Coordinates of N, CA and C in Angstrom, one line a residue:
M199 N -105.6 151.1 206.4 CA -105.0 150.7 205.3 C -103.7 150.8 205.1
K200 N -103.3 152.3 204.7 CA -102.0 152.4 204.5 C -101.0 151.9 206.1
L201 N -101.1 151.8 207.0 CA -100.7 151.6 207.9 C -100.5 150.1 207.8
S202 N -101.3 149.2 207.8 CA -101.2 147.7 207.5 C -100.7 147.5 206.5
L203 N -100.7 147.8 205.4 CA -99.8 147.8 204.5 C -98.1 148.1 204.2
Q204 N -97.7 149.1 205.4 CA -97.0 149.5 205.9 C -96.0 148.3 206.6
L205 N -96.8 147.9 207.4 CA -96.6 146.8 208.2 C -96.2 145.7 207.8
A206 N -97.3 145.3 206.8 CA -96.9 144.0 206.1 C -95.5 144.1 204.8
S207 N -95.2 145.2 204.6 CA -94.3 145.4 203.7 C -92.8 145.5 205.0
F208 N -93.0 146.0 206.1 CA -91.9 145.7 207.0 C -91.7 144.4 207.1
L209 N -92.6 143.4 207.9 CA -92.5 142.1 208.0 C -91.9 141.4 207.1
V210 N -92.3 141.6 205.6 CA -91.6 141.1 204.9 C -89.9 141.4 204.7
V211 N -89.8 142.5 204.4 CA -88.0 143.0 204.6 C -87.6 142.4 205.7
L212 N -88.2 142.3 206.9 CA -87.7 142.0 208.0 C -87.3 140.0 208.1
I213 N -88.1 139.7 207.3 CA -88.3 138.0 206.7 C -86.9 138.0 205.9
L214 N -87.2 138.5 205.0 CA -85.8 138.4 203.9 C -84.6 138.7 204.5
A215 N -84.4 139.7 205.4 CA -83.3 139.9 206.0 C -82.5 139.0 206.8
C216 N -83.9 138.1 207.8 CA -83.2 137.1 208.3 C -82.7 136.0 207.7
Q217 N -83.4 135.8 206.6 CA -83.0 134.5 205.6 C -81.3 134.9 205.1
G218 N -81.5 136.1 205.1 CA -80.0 136.8 204.2 C -79.3 136.2 205.4
R219 N -79.2 136.8 206.7 CA -78.1 136.8 207.4 C -77.9 135.1 207.8
S220 N -78.6 134.2 207.9 CA -78.7 133.0 208.0 C -78.0 132.2 206.7
A221 N -78.4 132.4 205.6 CA -77.5 132.0 204.3 C -76.1 132.4 204.3
I222 N -75.9 133.9 204.8 CA -74.5 134.5 204.8 C -73.5 133.7 206.0
K223 N -74.1 133.1 207.1 CA -73.8 132.5 208.2 C -73.6 131.0 207.5
H224 N -74.3 130.6 206.9 CA -74.5 129.2 206.2 C -73.0 129.3 205.0
E225 N -72.8 130.3 204.5 CA -72.1 130.2 203.5 C -70.5 130.5 204.2
Q226 N -70.3 131.2 205.5 CA -69.3 131.7 206.0 C -68.7 130.3 206.6
Y227 N -69.7 129.5 207.5 CA -69.1 128.1 207.8 C -68.8 127.0 206.9
V228 N -69.6 126.9 205.6 CA -68.8 126.5 204.8 C -67.5 126.5 204.2
A229 N -67.4 128.1 203.9 CA -66.0 128.0 203.6 C -64.8 128.0 204.3
E230 N -65.1 128.4 206.0 CA -64.2 127.9 206.7 C -64.0 126.5 207.3
G231 N -64.9 125.9 207.0 CA -65.2 124.4 206.6 C -64.5 123.6 205.9
F232 N -64.6 124.5 204.9 CA -63.6 123.6 203.8 C -62.4 123.9 204.0
T233 N -61.6 125.1 204.5 CA -60.6 125.3 204.9 C -59.9 124.3 206.2
L234 N -60.5 124.0 206.8 CA -60.2 123.2 208.0 C -60.3 121.7 207.6
F235 N -60.9 121.5 206.6 CA -60.9 120.0 206.1 C -59.7 119.5 205.5
Q236 N -59.4 120.6 204.5 CA -58.7 120.5 203.8 C -57.2 120.2 204.8
T237 N -57.0 121.0 206.1 CA -55.9 120.9 206.6 C -56.0 119.7 207.6
H238 N -57.1 119.1 208.2 CA -57.2 118.1 209.0 C -57.6 116.6 208.5
C239 N -58.6 116.8 207.5 CA -59.2 115.6 207.0 C -59.0 115.3 205.7
A240 N -58.4 115.9 204.5 CA -58.6 115.7 203.5 C -57.3 114.6 202.7
N241 N -56.3 114.6 203.9 CA -54.9 114.0 203.6 C -55.5 112.3 203.6
C242 N -56.4 112.0 204.4 CA -56.8 110.8 204.2 C -58.0 110.3 203.5
H243 N -59.2 111.2 203.7 CA -60.6 111.3 203.3 C -60.5 111.8 201.7
Q244 N -59.2 112.7 201.3 CA -59.3 113.1 199.9 C -60.0 114.3 199.8
R245 N -59.5 115.2 199.1 CA -60.7 116.4 198.8 C -61.7 116.1 198.4
D246 N -61.8 115.1 197.8 CA -63.1 114.9 197.3 C -64.3 113.7 197.9
G247 N -63.4 113.4 199.2 CA -64.3 112.8 200.0 C -64.5 111.4 199.6
K248 N -63.7 110.8 198.7 CA -64.0 109.5 198.2 C -62.7 108.7 198.9
G249 N -62.3 109.1 200.1 CA -61.3 108.2 201.0 C -60.1 107.6 199.6
L250 N -59.3 106.7 200.4 CA -58.0 106.1 199.9 C -58.4 104.6 199.7
E251 N -59.1 104.0 198.7 CA -59.1 102.8 198.5 C -59.4 102.1 199.5
N252 N -58.5 101.0 200.0 CA -59.1 100.2 201.3 C -58.4 100.8 202.6
L253 N -58.0 101.8 202.5 CA -57.0 102.4 203.8 C -58.2 102.7 204.9
Y254 N -58.7 104.8 203.9 CA -59.5 105.2 204.6 C -61.0 105.1 203.7
P255 N -62.1 105.6 204.7 CA -63.4 105.1 203.8 C -63.9 106.9 203.6
A256 N -65.0 106.6 202.4 CA -65.5 107.9 201.6 C -66.4 108.3 202.9
L257 N -66.4 109.6 202.5 CA -67.6 110.4 203.2 C -69.2 110.2 202.5
S258 N -69.8 109.0 203.0 CA -70.8 108.5 202.2 C -72.0 108.6 203.0
A259 N -73.0 108.7 202.5 CA -74.3 108.4 203.6 C -74.3 107.6 204.7
D260 N -73.2 106.4 204.6 CA -73.2 105.6 205.7 C -72.2 106.0 206.6
Y261 N -71.5 106.5 206.0 CA -70.3 107.2 207.2 C -71.0 108.3 208.3
L262 N -72.0 109.0 207.3 CA -72.4 109.9 207.8 C -73.6 109.9 208.7
K263 N -74.0 109.0 208.8 CA -75.6 108.8 209.4 C -75.7 109.1 210.6
D264 N -75.0 109.4 211.6 CA -74.5 109.7 212.9 C -73.8 110.8 213.3
K265 N -74.6 111.9 212.9 CA -73.7 113.2 213.2 C -73.3 113.2 214.5
N266 N -73.8 113.0 215.6 CA -73.1 113.0 216.8 C -72.0 112.1 216.8
Q267 N -71.8 111.1 216.4 CA -70.7 110.1 216.1 C -69.5 110.7 215.4
V268 N -70.0 111.1 214.2 CA -68.9 112.1 213.5 C -68.3 113.1 214.0
I269 N -68.7 114.0 214.8 CA -68.1 115.0 215.8 C -67.4 114.1 216.7
C270 N -67.7 113.1 217.3 CA -66.9 112.4 218.4 C -65.8 111.9 217.6
W271 N -65.8 111.5 216.3 CA -64.6 110.9 215.6 C -63.3 111.8 215.2
I272 N -64.3 113.1 215.3 CA -63.5 114.4 214.3 C -62.5 114.8 215.7
K273 N -63.3 115.2 217.0 CA -62.5 115.3 218.0 C -61.4 114.3 218.9
N274 N -62.0 113.0 219.0 CA -61.3 112.4 219.9 C -60.5 111.1 218.8
G275 N -60.9 111.0 217.1 CA -60.4 110.3 216.5 C -61.2 108.6 216.7
V276 N -60.7 108.0 216.1 CA -61.5 106.4 215.8 C -60.4 105.5 215.9
H277 N -60.4 104.3 216.8 CA -59.2 103.5 217.1 C -59.9 102.0 217.0
Q278 N -61.1 101.9 216.3 CA -61.5 100.6 216.1 C -62.0 100.2 214.7
P279 N -61.9 99.1 214.4 CA -62.4 98.7 213.4 C -63.7 99.2 212.7
M280 N -64.0 99.8 211.6 CA -65.7 100.0 211.2 C -65.4 99.7 209.8
T281 N -67.0 99.6 209.4 CA -67.6 99.0 208.0 C -68.1 100.4 207.3
V282 N -67.9 100.7 206.3 CA -68.5 101.5 205.6 C -69.0 101.2 204.2
N283 N -70.2 101.4 203.6 CA -70.4 100.7 202.2 C -70.2 99.1 202.3
G284 N -70.0 98.7 203.3 CA -69.7 97.0 202.9 C -68.4 96.6 203.1
K285 N -67.5 97.9 203.3 CA -66.1 97.5 203.1 C -65.8 97.9 204.6
S286 N -65.0 96.9 205.3 CA -64.2 97.2 206.2 C -62.9 98.0 206.4
Y287 N -62.4 98.6 207.1 CA -61.4 99.4 207.4 C -60.9 99.5 208.9
N288 N -59.5 99.3 208.9 CA -58.7 99.1 210.4 C -57.9 100.1 210.5
R289 N -57.6 101.1 209.6 CA -56.7 102.3 210.2 C -57.4 103.1 210.9
A290 N -56.5 103.4 212.2 CA -56.9 104.4 213.3 C -57.3 105.7 212.7
M291 N -58.1 106.4 212.9 CA -58.5 108.2 212.6 C -57.8 109.0 213.7
P292 N -56.8 109.6 213.3 CA -56.3 110.6 214.6 C -57.0 111.4 215.1
A293 N -57.0 111.9 216.2 CA -57.8 112.9 216.8 C -57.3 114.1 216.6
N294 N -58.3 115.1 216.6 CA -58.0 116.5 216.4 C -58.5 117.2 217.9
P295 N -57.7 117.1 219.1 CA -58.0 117.7 220.4 C -57.9 119.0 220.4
G296 N -57.0 119.7 219.8 CA -56.9 121.1 219.5 C -57.8 121.5 218.9
L297 N -59.0 121.1 218.1 CA -59.9 121.8 217.5 C -60.9 122.3 218.1
K298 N -61.2 123.7 218.0 CA -62.4 124.2 218.9 C -63.7 123.7 218.3
E299 N -64.5 124.0 219.3 CA -66.1 123.5 219.2 C -66.7 124.4 217.5
L300 N -66.1 125.8 217.5 CA -66.9 126.3 216.7 C -65.8 125.7 215.1
E301 N -64.9 125.4 215.3 CA -64.0 124.7 214.1 C -64.8 123.5 214.0
I302 N -65.0 122.7 214.7 CA -65.7 121.1 214.5 C -67.0 121.6 213.6
A303 N -67.6 122.8 214.2 CA -69.1 123.0 213.7 C -69.0 123.3 212.1
E304 N -68.1 124.4 211.9 CA -67.6 124.4 210.4 C -67.6 123.5 209.5
I305 N -66.4 122.3 210.6 CA -66.2 121.2 209.4 C -67.2 120.4 209.3
M306 N -68.1 120.3 210.2 CA -69.2 119.4 210.0 C -70.4 120.2 209.0
T307 N -70.5 121.2 209.1 CA -71.2 121.9 207.9 C -70.9 121.8 206.9
Y308 N -69.5 122.1 206.7 CA -69.1 121.8 205.2 C -69.3 120.0 204.7
I309 N -68.6 119.4 205.6 CA -68.9 118.0 205.2 C -70.2 117.8 204.9
Y310 N -71.5 117.9 205.7 CA -72.9 117.6 205.5 C -73.3 118.9 204.3
A311 N -73.1 120.0 204.2 CA -73.5 120.4 203.1 C -72.8 119.8 201.7
T312 N -71.6 119.2 201.5 CA -71.0 118.7 200.6 C -71.4 117.3 200.1
W313 N -71.5 116.5 201.2 CA -71.8 115.1 200.9 C -73.2 114.4 201.7
G314 N -73.3 115.3 202.7 CA -74.5 115.0 202.8 C -75.9 115.7 202.8
K315 N -75.8 116.8 201.4 CA -76.9 117.7 200.9 C -77.7 118.4 202.1
E316 N -77.2 118.7 203.2 CA -77.6 119.6 204.2 C -77.5 121.1 203.9
T317 N -78.8 121.9 204.3 CA -78.5 123.6 203.7 C -78.4 124.4 205.2
E318 N -78.5 123.6 206.2 CA -78.7 124.1 207.6 C -76.8 123.8 208.2
I319 N -76.8 124.7 209.1 CA -75.3 125.0 209.7 C -75.6 123.7 210.7
T320 N -74.5 123.0 211.2 CA -74.2 122.5 212.8 C -74.0 123.5 213.5
T321 N -74.6 123.9 214.8 CA -74.3 124.6 215.3 C -73.3 124.4 216.6
V322 N -72.9 125.1 217.3 CA -71.6 125.2 218.4 C -72.3 124.3 219.5
E323 N -73.6 124.6 219.2 CA -74.3 123.8 220.8 C -74.8 122.5 220.0
T324 N -74.9 122.1 219.1 CA -74.8 120.9 218.7 C -73.7 120.3 218.8
V325 N -72.4 120.9 218.3 CA -71.1 120.0 218.9 C -71.1 119.9 220.2
Q326 N -71.1 120.9 221.2 CA -71.1 120.7 222.3 C -71.9 119.5 223.4
A327 N -73.2 119.4 222.5 CA -73.9 118.6 223.3 C -73.8 116.9 222.7
A328 N -73.0 117.0 221.6 CA -72.4 115.5 221.3 C -71.0 115.2 221.8
L329 N -70.3 116.4 222.0 CA -68.9 116.1 222.8 C -69.3 115.9 224.1
E330 N -70.3 116.3 224.8 CA -70.5 115.5 226.2 C -71.0 114.5 226.6
K331 N -71.4 113.6 225.1 CA -72.2 112.3 225.3 C -70.9 111.4 224.5
C332 N -69.7 111.8 224.1 CA -68.9 111.0 223.3 C -68.7 109.9 224.4
P333 N -68.4 108.6 223.7 CA -68.1 107.3 224.7 C -66.7 107.7 225.1
P334 N -66.2 107.2 226.3 CA -64.7 107.5 226.8 C -63.6 107.0 225.8
K335 N -62.9 107.7 225.9 CA -61.7 107.1 225.0 C -60.7 106.1 225.4

């Protein structure tokens, strides 16, 4: 009985420790993503994600509906008109070819935590897979 109680206690501690590391990693991604967003994205999308009137779209559910596409946009830019929330936008979004996959994962985690209400990180593996499928520039 004593051994099974000790084993159960150990498993509980182990599970809580794993959740703690996951939460810490998420917070790190969000914090780094915030800084990168301010540097690379906020000039057009604004710090609050509301965009600039008729020039640049808000980071709404409509804009964020396809995570793989958003990853491609961050890395390669957008050079075609798009419609977000029923409004047309014709300004190009500049590419960020210098961003590393980890930096894109951090930006994505910040964006989706802030405007997409997600609690999971966007992994580097997710970014790599999406970038492999991006349409040609």
